[in-house]
């Protein structure tokens, strides 16, 4: 007996403080207009020092549970997609489990950068589909400002803090909601285009690493831009082909929100009119694994997403990772 997955609830959380383009103008050699023109971003959120990824994840999770009408005891598994865990160990999912008071269930982090939330939903789908579990909490949350170099104008203009959550539940027999397909990719040969050099087993934090600013993200922006358009376009094609659908069959495209120009290039390629693309980058920026669940939650809560619509999620990120999920909401 195979079951269908549905998204029964969503939630998101953004820290209160905002960092505007005008603020960044005072920190590095750039202008507010340049940032807006080249990225579509006007401001991003910044977590307080007392706020960690697990706090963002827990706040999002509680909102998603409320929307789903579920109790915390109903959660059978917790997956947290993040590249900015509170600690390497214990994992952030366990910290969220404790913070929301969930049962003693399998809780783990998933590291796939900006594709992490889609990968998390696809893992959840396997456990729902096979009947092992009924409700899985999937979170994408980041505190990227802790790994951003505010002297590097190529990266500090892009990233912000925040996240979101979705509950993947077993669909009732008479429900039309279902996950149609998911695909994921990894291309290690492009790993050096976007990386965090220190803090892992290859280059542990030490004085030398810190003196070279290796605790901060480094990025080859122009190359990443090209790969982003290529991989997200390939992912959209793959999803449409696998389901014998055309772009006109999709009600909403929710792409990873890295740069408005990347989103526009992908949408143009598939003839997705702008009003069929959920774009929430302007006041949020790039929150890596957080962008898709934040955009999804906003679109659900303001009524853009309606039950019965076909939704296509597509993402790319450091790794390079990329993936898609096509589902009927
Ligand atoms: C970073 C990014 C905004 C730069 O925009 P761009 O239009 O590609 O700019 P380029 O890198 O081609 O640089 C053009 C010029 O602007 C300059 N520039 C870069 N950042 C700048 C800034 N913040 N302000 C002003 N000028 C800037 C460059 O130094 C370069 O100058 P040069 O021509 O004298 O060498 C863009 O490459 C990007 O968004 N890439 C993808 C990043 C991404 O998605 N990362 C996350 C992946 S999940």
XYZ file of C-alpha atoms and ligand atoms in Angstrom:
377
model
C 0.000 0.000 0.000
C 1.473 3.333 -1.064
C 0.261 6.657 0.261
C 0.353 10.226 -1.051
C 2.107 13.125 0.654
C 0.560 16.533 1.178
C 1.726 19.729 2.798
C -0.645 20.174 5.727
C 0.893 23.310 7.249
C 3.576 25.926 6.722
C 5.225 28.542 8.915
C 8.091 30.995 8.723
C 10.030 33.354 10.914
C 12.253 36.356 10.184
C 14.304 38.088 12.880
C 13.085 41.583 13.683
C 16.147 43.643 12.811
C 16.649 44.650 9.183
C 19.823 45.559 7.326
C 18.977 47.838 4.392
C 20.983 48.584 1.272
C 21.626 52.058 2.699
C 23.153 50.427 5.809
C 25.424 48.293 3.580
C 26.394 51.365 1.569
C 28.088 52.625 4.738
C 30.024 49.363 5.200
C 31.502 48.552 1.754
C 32.186 50.275 -1.572
C 28.740 49.980 -3.168
C 25.486 51.891 -3.573
C 21.950 51.045 -2.513
C 20.781 51.376 -6.125
C 23.516 49.064 -7.457
C 22.445 46.349 -5.030
C 18.743 46.739 -5.905
C 19.411 46.800 -9.664
C 21.786 43.829 -9.714
C 19.987 41.582 -7.173
C 16.416 42.785 -6.561
C 17.202 42.971 -2.835
C 16.435 46.091 -0.753
C 16.914 44.719 2.753
C 17.495 41.518 4.675
C 16.932 40.384 8.268
C 19.654 39.905 10.877
C 19.355 37.655 13.925
C 20.279 38.967 17.371
C 23.377 37.352 18.858
C 21.063 35.541 21.291
C 19.080 34.073 18.373
C 20.314 30.904 16.655
C 19.111 28.741 13.765
C 17.187 26.449 16.147
C 15.174 29.459 17.414
C 14.176 30.365 13.847
C 13.371 26.715 13.122
C 11.323 26.248 16.302
C 9.282 29.432 15.735
C 8.531 28.359 12.142
C 7.653 24.817 13.218
C 5.087 25.928 15.803
C 3.320 28.104 13.206
C 3.275 25.207 10.708
C 1.815 22.838 13.338
C -0.893 25.356 14.175
C -1.873 25.717 10.509
C -1.934 21.927 10.092
C -4.137 21.578 13.181
C -1.666 19.069 14.615
C -0.243 18.648 18.091
C 3.481 18.515 18.671
C 3.104 14.836 19.651
C 1.899 14.084 16.118
C 5.373 14.711 14.647
C 7.088 11.467 13.607
C 10.398 12.877 12.314
C 12.263 16.207 12.184
C 14.546 17.183 9.293
C 16.385 20.500 9.453
C 18.063 21.743 6.286
C 20.781 24.214 7.185
C 24.396 25.163 6.552
C 24.473 27.290 9.707
C 23.610 24.802 12.469
C 23.737 26.045 16.074
C 26.588 23.546 16.543
C 28.083 20.774 14.428
C 26.964 18.519 17.307
C 24.314 18.276 18.712
C 22.401 18.725 15.500
C 19.904 21.575 15.126
C 16.948 19.222 14.583
C 17.469 17.770 18.096
C 17.595 21.280 19.548
C 14.336 22.120 17.757
C 12.815 18.840 19.004
C 13.575 19.960 22.551
C 12.477 23.582 22.039
C 9.043 22.679 20.673
C 8.602 19.753 23.075
C 8.329 17.088 20.381
C 8.530 13.351 21.144
C 11.735 11.337 20.998
C 11.708 10.936 17.181
C 14.424 10.629 14.513
C 15.804 14.178 14.189
C 18.641 15.095 11.876
C 20.202 17.947 9.899
C 20.551 17.886 6.139
C 23.422 19.770 4.517
C 22.700 20.682 0.894
C 22.909 24.494 1.062
C 20.072 26.247 -0.761
C 18.641 22.958 -2.131
C 18.330 21.589 1.417
C 14.625 22.259 1.937
C 13.654 20.480 -1.315
C 15.942 17.554 -0.431
C 14.302 17.449 3.018
C 10.797 17.349 1.514
C 11.883 14.527 -0.803
C 13.250 12.467 2.108
C 10.015 13.091 4.029
C 7.974 11.981 1.015
C 9.677 8.557 1.038
C 8.666 7.900 4.648
C 5.096 9.081 4.039
C 4.702 7.270 0.718
C 5.782 3.932 2.183
C 3.436 4.280 5.141
C 6.206 4.410 7.766
C 5.196 7.845 9.080
C 2.189 10.176 9.021
C 3.570 13.654 9.811
C 7.113 14.876 9.197
C 8.400 18.314 10.115
C 10.785 19.719 7.479
C 12.586 22.958 8.265
C 14.898 25.205 6.238
C 16.546 27.806 8.467
C 19.748 29.823 8.516
C 21.681 32.485 10.366
C 23.927 33.300 7.422
C 25.014 36.683 8.756
C 27.379 34.818 11.114
C 29.372 33.459 8.132
C 29.267 36.550 5.914
C 32.243 38.862 5.564
C 30.953 42.437 5.844
C 34.074 43.651 4.055
C 33.306 41.612 0.920
C 30.874 43.563 -1.275
C 30.373 40.563 -3.579
C 28.655 38.489 -0.861
C 27.462 40.711 2.004
C 24.822 42.362 -0.181
C 23.022 39.052 -0.750
C 22.564 37.073 2.426
C 20.157 37.326 5.352
C 18.751 35.310 8.258
C 15.414 33.514 8.517
C 13.633 30.305 7.755
C 10.466 28.358 7.386
C 8.881 24.967 7.909
C 6.403 22.620 6.309
C 4.611 19.587 7.688
C 4.505 16.737 5.176
C 1.520 14.558 6.055
C -0.131 11.413 4.725
C -2.933 12.583 2.402
C -6.435 11.326 3.097
C -7.662 8.762 0.547
C -10.109 11.210 -1.045
C -7.598 14.089 -1.178
C -6.271 15.228 -4.546
C -3.142 16.687 -2.906
C -0.015 14.732 -3.775
C 3.695 14.952 -4.480
C 4.160 14.145 -8.169
C 7.948 13.969 -8.373
C 11.215 15.138 -6.893
C 14.685 15.163 -8.354
C 18.008 16.062 -6.795
C 21.548 16.561 -8.107
C 25.085 17.088 -6.865
C 28.054 18.322 -8.932
C 31.175 18.393 -6.762
C 33.329 19.718 -9.591
C 31.768 23.133 -8.997
C 32.269 23.010 -5.224
C 34.851 25.791 -5.186
C 32.427 28.348 -6.670
C 30.675 28.813 -3.334
C 32.235 27.568 -0.130
C 32.994 28.070 3.543
C 36.708 27.217 3.662
C 37.280 26.697 7.404
C 35.485 24.969 10.258
C 35.435 21.438 8.834
C 37.824 18.474 9.087
C 39.978 19.720 6.191
C 40.660 23.162 7.649
C 39.679 23.367 11.304
C 39.357 26.810 12.865
C 42.800 27.996 13.920
C 44.694 31.266 14.053
C 45.961 30.884 10.488
C 42.467 30.242 9.087
C 41.049 33.209 10.983
C 43.851 35.495 9.794
C 42.852 34.620 6.201
C 39.111 35.213 6.912
C 38.415 31.578 6.075
C 35.507 31.498 8.530
C 33.509 33.449 5.933
C 31.710 32.375 2.759
C 33.620 32.900 -0.487
C 31.880 33.017 -3.839
C 32.667 33.368 -7.537
C 29.529 35.393 -8.202
C 29.541 35.521 -11.982
C 30.179 31.753 -12.326
C 27.549 30.923 -9.724
C 25.085 33.107 -11.611
C 25.580 31.087 -14.803
C 25.368 27.743 -12.997
C 22.261 28.905 -11.159
C 20.391 29.671 -14.374
C 21.585 26.404 -15.969
C 20.777 24.113 -13.026
C 17.392 25.627 -12.145
C 16.357 25.550 -15.812
C 17.426 21.892 -16.076
C 15.541 21.082 -12.869
C 12.344 22.725 -14.156
C 12.627 20.816 -17.467
C 13.257 17.559 -15.646
C 10.199 18.002 -13.436
C 7.918 18.967 -16.334
C 9.168 16.125 -18.549
C 8.876 13.513 -15.792
C 5.199 14.424 -15.383
C 4.484 15.053 -19.082
C 3.468 18.600 -18.181
C 4.004 21.982 -19.848
C 4.851 25.167 -17.992
C 1.210 26.193 -18.579
C 0.175 23.300 -16.275
C 1.988 24.941 -13.361
C 0.045 27.420 -11.227
C 3.038 28.681 -9.234
C 6.796 28.413 -9.592
C 8.583 28.915 -6.265
C 12.298 29.169 -7.062
C 15.199 29.584 -4.665
C 15.538 33.330 -4.104
C 19.216 34.152 -4.696
C 19.006 37.012 -7.179
C 15.967 38.450 -8.981
C 17.856 38.354 -12.276
C 18.424 34.584 -11.888
C 14.714 34.062 -11.154
C 13.703 36.207 -14.147
C 16.075 34.333 -16.482
C 14.632 30.952 -15.456
C 11.026 32.196 -15.667
C 11.648 33.680 -19.122
C 13.120 30.402 -20.354
C 9.902 28.577 -19.433
C 7.465 31.334 -20.335
C 6.305 31.542 -16.729
C 4.640 34.953 -16.510
C 5.922 37.008 -13.587
C 2.570 36.751 -11.861
C 2.961 32.950 -11.694
C 6.310 33.155 -9.890
C 6.421 33.624 -6.128
C 9.082 36.289 -5.567
C 9.837 37.310 -1.993
C 13.450 38.391 -2.327
C 13.147 42.155 -1.907
C 12.837 42.332 1.882
C 14.337 38.923 2.696
C 17.443 38.465 0.541
C 19.043 35.050 0.164
C 18.455 32.912 3.268
C 19.790 29.728 1.596
C 17.661 26.742 2.775
C 15.191 29.302 4.158
C 14.114 31.026 0.946
C 11.682 28.423 -0.414
C 9.847 27.700 2.860
C 9.547 31.448 3.546
C 8.149 32.121 0.053
C 5.873 29.071 0.283
C 4.493 30.149 3.658
C 3.886 33.739 2.534
C 2.062 32.555 -0.587
C -0.087 30.132 1.424
C -0.958 32.729 4.062
C -1.846 35.537 1.634
C -4.013 33.203 -0.451
C -1.931 33.046 -3.617
C -1.564 29.277 -3.209
C -4.862 27.427 -3.275
C -5.570 23.734 -2.733
C -5.615 21.821 -6.009
C -2.983 23.993 -7.691
C 0.191 22.542 -9.227
C 3.302 23.970 -7.575
C 6.877 23.646 -8.826
C 9.776 24.241 -6.432
C 13.301 24.572 -7.877
C 16.598 25.315 -6.168
C 20.360 25.345 -6.591
C 23.096 25.945 -4.070
C 26.656 25.368 -2.939
C 27.935 21.898 -3.702
C 26.703 22.438 -6.364
C 23.384 20.966 -5.409
C 20.136 21.421 -7.275
C 16.673 19.930 -7.270
C 12.966 20.226 -7.882
C 9.700 19.159 -6.341
C 6.431 19.181 -8.254
C 3.278 18.731 -6.195
C -0.437 19.375 -6.127
C -1.051 21.572 -3.079
C 27.208 38.840 -6.846
C 26.460 39.462 -8.019
C 25.270 40.251 -7.522
C 27.365 40.386 -8.779
O 26.635 40.982 -9.833
P 27.187 40.928 -11.328
O 26.280 41.752 -12.131
O 27.348 39.492 -11.704
O 28.546 41.627 -11.188
P 29.941 41.069 -11.647
O 30.408 40.030 -10.675
O 29.870 40.702 -13.095
O 30.781 42.360 -11.461
C 30.551 43.552 -12.230
C 31.313 44.667 -11.598
O 30.626 45.071 -10.395
C 31.538 45.086 -9.317
N 30.818 44.767 -8.084
C 30.674 43.580 -7.470
N 29.952 43.724 -6.359
C 29.626 45.022 -6.272
C 28.901 45.795 -5.351
N 28.320 45.248 -4.249
N 28.739 47.108 -5.589
C 29.289 47.700 -6.662
N 30.014 47.031 -7.578
C 30.171 45.698 -7.376
C 32.573 44.059 -9.669
O 33.768 44.297 -8.971
C 32.711 44.272 -11.152
O 33.554 45.352 -11.383
P 34.599 45.312 -12.627
O 33.740 45.192 -13.853
O 35.307 46.614 -12.484
O 35.441 44.109 -12.386
C 25.981 38.376 -9.015
O 27.083 37.812 -9.660
C 25.220 37.260 -8.365
O 24.180 37.470 -7.785
N 25.697 36.008 -8.528
C 25.046 34.867 -8.002
C 25.265 34.789 -6.530
C 24.388 33.799 -5.880
O 23.304 33.522 -6.298
N 24.868 33.244 -4.762
C 24.149 32.396 -3.935
C 24.019 31.059 -4.502
S 22.907 30.122 -3.570
